[in-house]
PDB file of C-alpha atoms and ligand atoms in Angstrom:
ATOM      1  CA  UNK Q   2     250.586 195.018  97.121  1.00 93.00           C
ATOM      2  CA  UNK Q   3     249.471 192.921 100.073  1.00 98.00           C
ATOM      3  CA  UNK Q   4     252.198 191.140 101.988  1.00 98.00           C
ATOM      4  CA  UNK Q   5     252.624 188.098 104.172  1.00 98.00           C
ATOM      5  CA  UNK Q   6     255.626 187.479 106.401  1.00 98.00           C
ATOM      6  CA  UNK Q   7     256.117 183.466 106.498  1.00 98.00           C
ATOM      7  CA  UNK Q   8     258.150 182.358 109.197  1.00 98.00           C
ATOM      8  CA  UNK Q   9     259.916 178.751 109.568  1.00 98.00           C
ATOM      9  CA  UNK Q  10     260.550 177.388 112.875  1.00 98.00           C
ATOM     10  CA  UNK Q  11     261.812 174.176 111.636  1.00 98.00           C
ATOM     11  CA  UNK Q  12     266.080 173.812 110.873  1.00 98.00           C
ATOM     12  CA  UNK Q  13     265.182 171.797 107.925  1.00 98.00           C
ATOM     13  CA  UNK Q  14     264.918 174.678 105.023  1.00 98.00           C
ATOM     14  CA  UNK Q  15     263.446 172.187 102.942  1.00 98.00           C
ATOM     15  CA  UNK Q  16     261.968 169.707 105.550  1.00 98.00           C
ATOM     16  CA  UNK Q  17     258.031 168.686 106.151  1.00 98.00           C
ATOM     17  CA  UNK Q  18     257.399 172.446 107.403  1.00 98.00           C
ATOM     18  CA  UNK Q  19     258.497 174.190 104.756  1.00 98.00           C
ATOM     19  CA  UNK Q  20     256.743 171.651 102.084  1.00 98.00           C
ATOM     20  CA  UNK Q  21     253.600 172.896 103.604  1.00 98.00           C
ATOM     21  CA  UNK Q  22     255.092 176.429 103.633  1.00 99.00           C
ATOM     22  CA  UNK Q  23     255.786 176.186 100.216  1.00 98.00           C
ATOM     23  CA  UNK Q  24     251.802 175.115  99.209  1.00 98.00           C
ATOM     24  CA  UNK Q  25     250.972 178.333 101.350  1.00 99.00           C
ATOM     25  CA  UNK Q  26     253.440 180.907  99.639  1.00 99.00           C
ATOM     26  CA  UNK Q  27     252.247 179.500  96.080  1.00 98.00           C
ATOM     27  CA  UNK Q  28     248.704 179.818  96.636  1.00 98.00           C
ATOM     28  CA  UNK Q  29     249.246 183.228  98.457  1.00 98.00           C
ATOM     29  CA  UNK Q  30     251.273 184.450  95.492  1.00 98.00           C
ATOM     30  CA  UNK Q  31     248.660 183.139  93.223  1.00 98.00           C
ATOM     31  CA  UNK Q  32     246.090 185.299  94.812  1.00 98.00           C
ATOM     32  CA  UNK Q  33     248.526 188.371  94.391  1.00 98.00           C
ATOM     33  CA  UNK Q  34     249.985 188.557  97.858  1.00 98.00           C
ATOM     34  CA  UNK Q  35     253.832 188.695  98.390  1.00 98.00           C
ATOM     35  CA  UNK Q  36     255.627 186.880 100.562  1.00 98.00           C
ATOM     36  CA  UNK Q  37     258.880 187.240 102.597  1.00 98.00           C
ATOM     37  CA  UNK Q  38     260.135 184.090 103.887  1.00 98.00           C
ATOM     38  CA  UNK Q  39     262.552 183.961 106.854  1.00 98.00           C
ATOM     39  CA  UNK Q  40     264.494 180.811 108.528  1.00 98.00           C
ATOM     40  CA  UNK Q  41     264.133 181.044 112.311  1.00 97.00           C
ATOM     41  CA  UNK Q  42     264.830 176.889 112.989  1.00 97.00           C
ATOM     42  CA  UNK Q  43     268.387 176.468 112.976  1.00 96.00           C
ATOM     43  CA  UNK Q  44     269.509 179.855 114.625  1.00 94.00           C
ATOM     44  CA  UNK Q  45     270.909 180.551 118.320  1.00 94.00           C
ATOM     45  CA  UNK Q  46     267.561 182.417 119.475  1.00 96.00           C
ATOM     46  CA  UNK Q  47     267.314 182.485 123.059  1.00 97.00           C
ATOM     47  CA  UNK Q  48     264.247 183.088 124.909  1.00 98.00           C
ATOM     48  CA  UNK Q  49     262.503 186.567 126.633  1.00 98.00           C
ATOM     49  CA  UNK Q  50     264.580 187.419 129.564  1.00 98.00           C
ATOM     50  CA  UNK Q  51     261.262 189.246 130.949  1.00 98.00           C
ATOM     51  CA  UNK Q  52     264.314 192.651 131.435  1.00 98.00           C
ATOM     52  CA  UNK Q  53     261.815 195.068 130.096  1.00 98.00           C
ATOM     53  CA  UNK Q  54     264.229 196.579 127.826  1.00 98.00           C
ATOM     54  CA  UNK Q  55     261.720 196.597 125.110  1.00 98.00           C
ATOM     55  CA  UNK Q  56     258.791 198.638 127.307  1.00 97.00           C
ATOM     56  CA  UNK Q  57     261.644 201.523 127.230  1.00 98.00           C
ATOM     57  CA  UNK Q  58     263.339 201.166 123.923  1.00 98.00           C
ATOM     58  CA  UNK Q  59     260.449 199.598 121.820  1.00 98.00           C
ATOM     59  CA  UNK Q  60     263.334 196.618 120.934  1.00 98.00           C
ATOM     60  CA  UNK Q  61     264.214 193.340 122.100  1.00 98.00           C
ATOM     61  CA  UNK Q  62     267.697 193.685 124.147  1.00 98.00           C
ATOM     62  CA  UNK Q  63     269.290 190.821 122.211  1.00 98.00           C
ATOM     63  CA  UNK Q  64     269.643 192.452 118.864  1.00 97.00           C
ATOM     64  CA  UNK Q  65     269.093 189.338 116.292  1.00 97.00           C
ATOM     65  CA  UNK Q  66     266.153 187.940 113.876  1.00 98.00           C
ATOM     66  CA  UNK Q  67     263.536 189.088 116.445  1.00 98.00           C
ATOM     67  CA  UNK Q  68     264.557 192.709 115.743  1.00 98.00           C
ATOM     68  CA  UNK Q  69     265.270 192.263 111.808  1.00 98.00           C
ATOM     69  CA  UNK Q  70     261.786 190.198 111.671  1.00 98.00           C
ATOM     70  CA  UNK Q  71     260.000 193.266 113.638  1.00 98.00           C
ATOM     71  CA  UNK Q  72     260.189 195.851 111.429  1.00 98.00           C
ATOM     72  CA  UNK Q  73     258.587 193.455 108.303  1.00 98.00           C
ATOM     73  CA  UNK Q  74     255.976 192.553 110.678  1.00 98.00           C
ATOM     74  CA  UNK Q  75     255.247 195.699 111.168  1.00 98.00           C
ATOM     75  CA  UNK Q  76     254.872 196.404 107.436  1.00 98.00           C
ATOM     76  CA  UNK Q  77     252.955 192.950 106.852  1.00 98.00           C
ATOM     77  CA  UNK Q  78     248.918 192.793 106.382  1.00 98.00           C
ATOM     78  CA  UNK Q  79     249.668 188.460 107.344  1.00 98.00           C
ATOM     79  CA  UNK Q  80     251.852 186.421 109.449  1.00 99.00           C
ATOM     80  CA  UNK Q  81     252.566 182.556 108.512  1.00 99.00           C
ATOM     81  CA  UNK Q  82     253.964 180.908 110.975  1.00 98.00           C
ATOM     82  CA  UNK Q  83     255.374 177.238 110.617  1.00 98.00           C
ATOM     83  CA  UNK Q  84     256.748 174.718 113.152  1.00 98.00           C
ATOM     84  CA  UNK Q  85     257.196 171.300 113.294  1.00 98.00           C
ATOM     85  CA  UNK Q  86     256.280 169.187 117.002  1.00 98.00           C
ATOM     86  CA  UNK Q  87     258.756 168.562 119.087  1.00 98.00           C
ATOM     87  CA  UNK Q  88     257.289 166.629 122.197  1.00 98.00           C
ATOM     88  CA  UNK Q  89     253.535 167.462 121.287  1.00 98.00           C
ATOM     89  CA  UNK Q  90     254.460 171.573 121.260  1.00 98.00           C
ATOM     90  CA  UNK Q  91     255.551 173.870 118.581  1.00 98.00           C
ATOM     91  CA  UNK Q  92     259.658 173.528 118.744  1.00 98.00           C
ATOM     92  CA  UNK Q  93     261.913 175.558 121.058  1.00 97.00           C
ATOM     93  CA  UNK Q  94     263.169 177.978 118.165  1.00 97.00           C
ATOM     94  CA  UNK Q  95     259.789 179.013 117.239  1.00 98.00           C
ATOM     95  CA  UNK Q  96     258.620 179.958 120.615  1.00 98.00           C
ATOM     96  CA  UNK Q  97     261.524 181.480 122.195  1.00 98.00           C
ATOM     97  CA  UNK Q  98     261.251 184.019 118.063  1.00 98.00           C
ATOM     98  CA  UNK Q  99     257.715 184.510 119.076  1.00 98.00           C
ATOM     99  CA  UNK Q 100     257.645 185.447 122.765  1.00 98.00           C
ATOM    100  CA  UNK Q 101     260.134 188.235 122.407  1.00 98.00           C
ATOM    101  CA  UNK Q 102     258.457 188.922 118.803  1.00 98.00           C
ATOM    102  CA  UNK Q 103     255.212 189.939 119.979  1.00 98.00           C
ATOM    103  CA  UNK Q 104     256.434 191.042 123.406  1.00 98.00           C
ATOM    104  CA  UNK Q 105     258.946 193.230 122.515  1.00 98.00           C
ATOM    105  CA  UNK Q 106     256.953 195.531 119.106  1.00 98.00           C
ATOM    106  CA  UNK Q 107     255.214 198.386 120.482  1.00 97.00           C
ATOM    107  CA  UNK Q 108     252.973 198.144 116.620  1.00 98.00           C
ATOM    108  CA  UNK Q 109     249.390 197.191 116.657  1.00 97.00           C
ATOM    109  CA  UNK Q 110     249.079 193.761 115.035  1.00 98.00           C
ATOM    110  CA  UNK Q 111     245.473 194.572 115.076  1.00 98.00           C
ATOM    111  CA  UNK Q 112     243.745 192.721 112.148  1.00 98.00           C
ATOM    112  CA  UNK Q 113     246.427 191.823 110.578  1.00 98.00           C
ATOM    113  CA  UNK Q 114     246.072 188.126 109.394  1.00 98.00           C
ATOM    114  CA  UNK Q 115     247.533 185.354 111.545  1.00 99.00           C
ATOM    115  CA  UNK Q 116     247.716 181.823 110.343  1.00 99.00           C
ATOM    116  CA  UNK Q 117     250.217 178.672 111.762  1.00 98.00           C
ATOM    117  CA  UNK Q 118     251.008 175.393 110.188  1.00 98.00           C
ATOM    118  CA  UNK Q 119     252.288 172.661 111.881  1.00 98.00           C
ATOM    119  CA  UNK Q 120     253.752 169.175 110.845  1.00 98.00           C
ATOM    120  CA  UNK Q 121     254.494 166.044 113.000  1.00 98.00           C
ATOM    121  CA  UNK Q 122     255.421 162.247 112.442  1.00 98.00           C
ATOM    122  CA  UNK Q 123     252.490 160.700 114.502  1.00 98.00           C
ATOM    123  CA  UNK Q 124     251.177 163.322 117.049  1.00 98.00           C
ATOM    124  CA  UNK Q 125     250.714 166.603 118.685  1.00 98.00           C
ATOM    125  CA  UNK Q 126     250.171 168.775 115.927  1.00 98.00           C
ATOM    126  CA  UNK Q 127     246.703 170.188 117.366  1.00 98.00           C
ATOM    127  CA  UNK Q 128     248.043 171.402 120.690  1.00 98.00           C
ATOM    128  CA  UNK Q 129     250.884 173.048 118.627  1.00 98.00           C
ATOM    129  CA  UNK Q 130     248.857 174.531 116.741  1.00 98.00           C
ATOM    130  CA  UNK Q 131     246.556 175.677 119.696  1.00 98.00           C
ATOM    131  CA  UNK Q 132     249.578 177.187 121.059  1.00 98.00           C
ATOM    132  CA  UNK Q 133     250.381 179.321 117.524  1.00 98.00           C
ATOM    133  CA  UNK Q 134     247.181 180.389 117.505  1.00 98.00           C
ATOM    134  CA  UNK Q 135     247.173 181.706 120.481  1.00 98.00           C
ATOM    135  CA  UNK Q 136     250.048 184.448 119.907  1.00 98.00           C
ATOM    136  CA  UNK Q 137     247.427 185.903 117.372  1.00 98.00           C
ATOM    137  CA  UNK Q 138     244.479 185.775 119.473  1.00 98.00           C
ATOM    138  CA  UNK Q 139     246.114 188.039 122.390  1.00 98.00           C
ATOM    139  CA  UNK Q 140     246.921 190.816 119.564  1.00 98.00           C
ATOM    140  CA  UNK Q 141     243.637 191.351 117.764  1.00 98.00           C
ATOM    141  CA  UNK Q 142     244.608 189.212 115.090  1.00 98.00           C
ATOM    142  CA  UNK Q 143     241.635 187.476 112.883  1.00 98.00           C
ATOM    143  CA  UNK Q 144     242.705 183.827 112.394  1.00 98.00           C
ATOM    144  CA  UNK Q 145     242.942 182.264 108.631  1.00 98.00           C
ATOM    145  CA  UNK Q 146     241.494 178.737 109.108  1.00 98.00           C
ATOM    146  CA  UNK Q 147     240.954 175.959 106.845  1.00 98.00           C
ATOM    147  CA  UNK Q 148     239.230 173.046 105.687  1.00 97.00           C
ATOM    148  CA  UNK Q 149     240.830 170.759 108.259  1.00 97.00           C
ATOM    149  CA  UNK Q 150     243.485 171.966 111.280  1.00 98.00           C
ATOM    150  CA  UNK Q 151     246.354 173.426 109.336  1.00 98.00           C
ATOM    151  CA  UNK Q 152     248.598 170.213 109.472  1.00 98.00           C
ATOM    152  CA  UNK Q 153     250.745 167.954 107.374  1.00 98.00           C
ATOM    153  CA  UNK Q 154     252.209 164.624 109.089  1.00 98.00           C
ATOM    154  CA  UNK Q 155     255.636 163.428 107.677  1.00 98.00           C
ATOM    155  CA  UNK Q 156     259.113 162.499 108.876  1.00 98.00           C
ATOM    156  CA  UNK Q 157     260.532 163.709 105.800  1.00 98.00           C
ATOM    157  CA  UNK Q 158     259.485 166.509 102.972  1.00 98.00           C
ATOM    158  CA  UNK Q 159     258.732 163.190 100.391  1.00 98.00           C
ATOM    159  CA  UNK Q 160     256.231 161.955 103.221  1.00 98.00           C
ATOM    160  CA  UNK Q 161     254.328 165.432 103.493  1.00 98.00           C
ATOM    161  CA  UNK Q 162     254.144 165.712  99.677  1.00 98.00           C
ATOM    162  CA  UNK Q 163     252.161 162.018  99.775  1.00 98.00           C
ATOM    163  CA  UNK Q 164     249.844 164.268 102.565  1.00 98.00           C
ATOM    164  CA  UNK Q 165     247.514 164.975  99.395  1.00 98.00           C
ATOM    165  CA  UNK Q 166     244.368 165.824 102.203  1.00 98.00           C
ATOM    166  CA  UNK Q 167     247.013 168.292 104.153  1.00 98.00           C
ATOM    167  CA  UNK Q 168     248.780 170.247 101.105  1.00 98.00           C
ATOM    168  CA  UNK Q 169     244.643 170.284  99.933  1.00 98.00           C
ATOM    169  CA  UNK Q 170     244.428 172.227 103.555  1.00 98.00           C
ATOM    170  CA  UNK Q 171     247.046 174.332 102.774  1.00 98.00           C
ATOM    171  CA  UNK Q 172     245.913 175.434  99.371  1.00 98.00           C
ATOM    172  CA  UNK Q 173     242.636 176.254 101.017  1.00 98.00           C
ATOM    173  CA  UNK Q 174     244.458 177.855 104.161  1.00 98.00           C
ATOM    174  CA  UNK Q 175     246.150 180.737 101.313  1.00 98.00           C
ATOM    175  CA  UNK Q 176     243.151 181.713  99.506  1.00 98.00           C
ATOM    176  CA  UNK Q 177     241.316 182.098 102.628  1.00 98.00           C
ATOM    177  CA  UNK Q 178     244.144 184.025 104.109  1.00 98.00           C
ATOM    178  CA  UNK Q 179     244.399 185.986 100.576  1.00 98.00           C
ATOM    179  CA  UNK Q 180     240.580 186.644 100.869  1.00 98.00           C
ATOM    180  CA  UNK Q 181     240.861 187.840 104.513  1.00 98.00           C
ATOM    181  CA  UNK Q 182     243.527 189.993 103.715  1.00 98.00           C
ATOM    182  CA  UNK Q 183     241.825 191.389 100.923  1.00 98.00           C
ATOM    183  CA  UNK Q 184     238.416 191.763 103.099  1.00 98.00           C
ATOM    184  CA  UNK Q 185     240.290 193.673 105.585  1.00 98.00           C
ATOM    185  CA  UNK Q 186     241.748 196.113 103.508  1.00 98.00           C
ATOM    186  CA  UNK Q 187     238.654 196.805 102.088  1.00 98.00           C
ATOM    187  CA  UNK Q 188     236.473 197.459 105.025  1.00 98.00           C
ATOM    188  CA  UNK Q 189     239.511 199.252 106.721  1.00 97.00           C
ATOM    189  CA  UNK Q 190     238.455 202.125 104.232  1.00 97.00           C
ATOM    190  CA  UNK Q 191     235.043 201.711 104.290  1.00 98.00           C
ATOM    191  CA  UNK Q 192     234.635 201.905 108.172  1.00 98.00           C
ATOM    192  CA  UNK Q 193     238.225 202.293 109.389  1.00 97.00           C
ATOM    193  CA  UNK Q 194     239.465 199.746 111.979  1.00 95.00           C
ATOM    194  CA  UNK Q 195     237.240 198.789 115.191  1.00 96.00           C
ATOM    195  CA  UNK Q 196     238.517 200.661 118.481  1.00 96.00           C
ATOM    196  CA  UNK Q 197     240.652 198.755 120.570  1.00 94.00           C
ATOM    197  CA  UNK Q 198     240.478 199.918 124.610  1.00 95.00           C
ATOM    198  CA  UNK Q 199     243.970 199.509 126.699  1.00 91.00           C
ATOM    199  CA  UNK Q 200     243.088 201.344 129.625  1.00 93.00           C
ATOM    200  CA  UNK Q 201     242.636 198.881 132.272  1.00 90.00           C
ATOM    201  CA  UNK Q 202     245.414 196.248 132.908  1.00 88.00           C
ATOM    202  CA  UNK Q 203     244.366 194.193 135.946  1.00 87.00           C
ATOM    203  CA  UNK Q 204     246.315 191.401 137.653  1.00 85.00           C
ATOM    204  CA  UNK Q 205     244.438 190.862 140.580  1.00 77.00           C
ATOM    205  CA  UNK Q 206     240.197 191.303 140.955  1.00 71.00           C
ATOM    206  CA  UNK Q 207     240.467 194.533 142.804  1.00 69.00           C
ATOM    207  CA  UNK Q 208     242.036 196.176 139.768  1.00 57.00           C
ATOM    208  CA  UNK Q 209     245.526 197.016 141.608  1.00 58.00           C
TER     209      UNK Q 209
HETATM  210  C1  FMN E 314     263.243 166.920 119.202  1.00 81.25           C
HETATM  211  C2  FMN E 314     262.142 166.361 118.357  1.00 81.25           C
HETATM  212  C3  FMN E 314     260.925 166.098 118.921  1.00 81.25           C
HETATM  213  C4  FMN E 314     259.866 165.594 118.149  1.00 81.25           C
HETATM  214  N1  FMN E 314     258.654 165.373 118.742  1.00 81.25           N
HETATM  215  C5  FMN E 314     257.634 164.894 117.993  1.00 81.25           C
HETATM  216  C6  FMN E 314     256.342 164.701 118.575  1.00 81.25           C
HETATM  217  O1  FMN E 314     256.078 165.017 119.733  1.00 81.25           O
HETATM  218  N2  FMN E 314     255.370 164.182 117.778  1.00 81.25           N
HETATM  219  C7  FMN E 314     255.610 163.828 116.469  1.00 81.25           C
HETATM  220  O2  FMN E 314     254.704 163.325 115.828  1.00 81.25           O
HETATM  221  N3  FMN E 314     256.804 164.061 115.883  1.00 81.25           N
HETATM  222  C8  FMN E 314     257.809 164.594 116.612  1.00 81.25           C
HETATM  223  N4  FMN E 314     259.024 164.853 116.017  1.00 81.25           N
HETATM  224  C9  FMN E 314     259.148 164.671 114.545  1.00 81.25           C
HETATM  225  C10 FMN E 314     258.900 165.984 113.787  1.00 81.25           C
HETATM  226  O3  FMN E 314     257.928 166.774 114.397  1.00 81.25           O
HETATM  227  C11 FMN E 314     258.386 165.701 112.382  1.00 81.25           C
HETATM  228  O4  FMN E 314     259.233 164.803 111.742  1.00 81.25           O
HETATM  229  C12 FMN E 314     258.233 166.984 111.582  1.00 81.25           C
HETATM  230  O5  FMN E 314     257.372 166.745 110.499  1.00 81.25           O
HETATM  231  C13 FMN E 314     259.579 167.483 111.083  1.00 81.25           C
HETATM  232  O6  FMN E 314     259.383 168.686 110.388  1.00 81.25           O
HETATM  233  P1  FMN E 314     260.591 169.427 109.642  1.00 81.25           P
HETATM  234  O7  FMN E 314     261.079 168.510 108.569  1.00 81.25           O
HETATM  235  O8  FMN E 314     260.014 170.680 109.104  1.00 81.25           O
HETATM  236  O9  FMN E 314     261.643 169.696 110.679  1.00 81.25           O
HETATM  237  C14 FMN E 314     260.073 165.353 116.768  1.00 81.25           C
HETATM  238  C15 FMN E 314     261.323 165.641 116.183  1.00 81.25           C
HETATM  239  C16 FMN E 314     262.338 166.141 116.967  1.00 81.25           C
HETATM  240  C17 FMN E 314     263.667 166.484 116.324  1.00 81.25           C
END
């Protein structure tokens, strides 16, 4: 069976983020994909230390969530991720879990489904989700989209279930992501996946 790792960035297990969560995981389920939901808001996750323990041991050095979370990733055909703003960006929690997420696993992520969700009061929920995106788009990740940005606005989880237009976005955003997933599996064994190079890494034009 298909599987989707959902993570939320927001400390409120049952806040505005994880109402729009929730729409995701149902529809997802619906469509015959698991889920596994973790709670990154809330915990003590600090951020990438830039040590380059993980280049060596293929493991973040600070053994928490980032290390539990890798090995599901790894197993996952779809990541969720869901934040809530905090000063027009996706919140500290979330970013600090991602940087040494996808910094520290040596796995390919390659075309395995990426989608974020994002909720705000009033504003900033399209630069957060820019910046989501963004971890997917650096790892060969297709991107699950929807019929509008995938955003709910509320202060509380009441507000975001009144968000009729974004839980509508979020229904759409899981059978998309359930189709894609599906898709993917099926022309993996029909053509196999597309080749990724690696073998140039250049800093500087000259290529040293
Ligand atoms: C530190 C902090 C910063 C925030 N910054 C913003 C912001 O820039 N824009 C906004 O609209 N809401 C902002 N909010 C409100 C939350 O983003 C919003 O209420 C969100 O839907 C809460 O989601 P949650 O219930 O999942 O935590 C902020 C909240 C906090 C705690």
């Amino acid at each position: 069976m298909s599987k989707v790792l959902v993570l939320n960035g927001s400390p409120h297990k049952n806040g505005c983020t994880a109402t729009a969560l929730q729409e995701v995981i149902l529809t997802l389920n619906q469509e015959g994909i698991e889920t596994e939901l973790l709670q990154i808001g809330g915990q003590a996750l600090r951020g990438c230390s830039a040590c380059g323990f993980c280049m060596k041991n293929g493991r973040c050095v600070f053994d928490d969530l980032v290390n539990e979370a890798a090995p599901k990733l790894e197993e996952a055909d779809g990541l969720l991720i869901g934040s809530p703003v905090y000063y027009g960006s996706p919140n500290g929690a979330v970013l600090s879990f991602l940087d040494r997420l996808f910094y520290s696993t040596p796995f390919s992520k390659h075309m395995k489904v990426g989608a974020a969700v994002v909720s705000c009061r009033r504003g900033g929920n399209t630069a957060s989700f820019d910046v989501l995106n963004k971890y997917f788009t650096i790892s060969g990740m297709p991107v699950a989209s929807s019929t509008y940005w995938n955003q709910v606005h509320g202060f509380t989880a009441e507000d975001v279930r009144k968000d009729l237009e974004g839980l509508q976005t979020m229904r759409n955003l899981g059978r998309n992501m359930a189709f894609m997933i599906r898709a993917i599996a099926d022309a993996k064994e029909k053509y196999g996946l597309p080749l990724e190079e690696s073998d140039h890494f250049t800093s500087f034009p000259d290529g040293k």
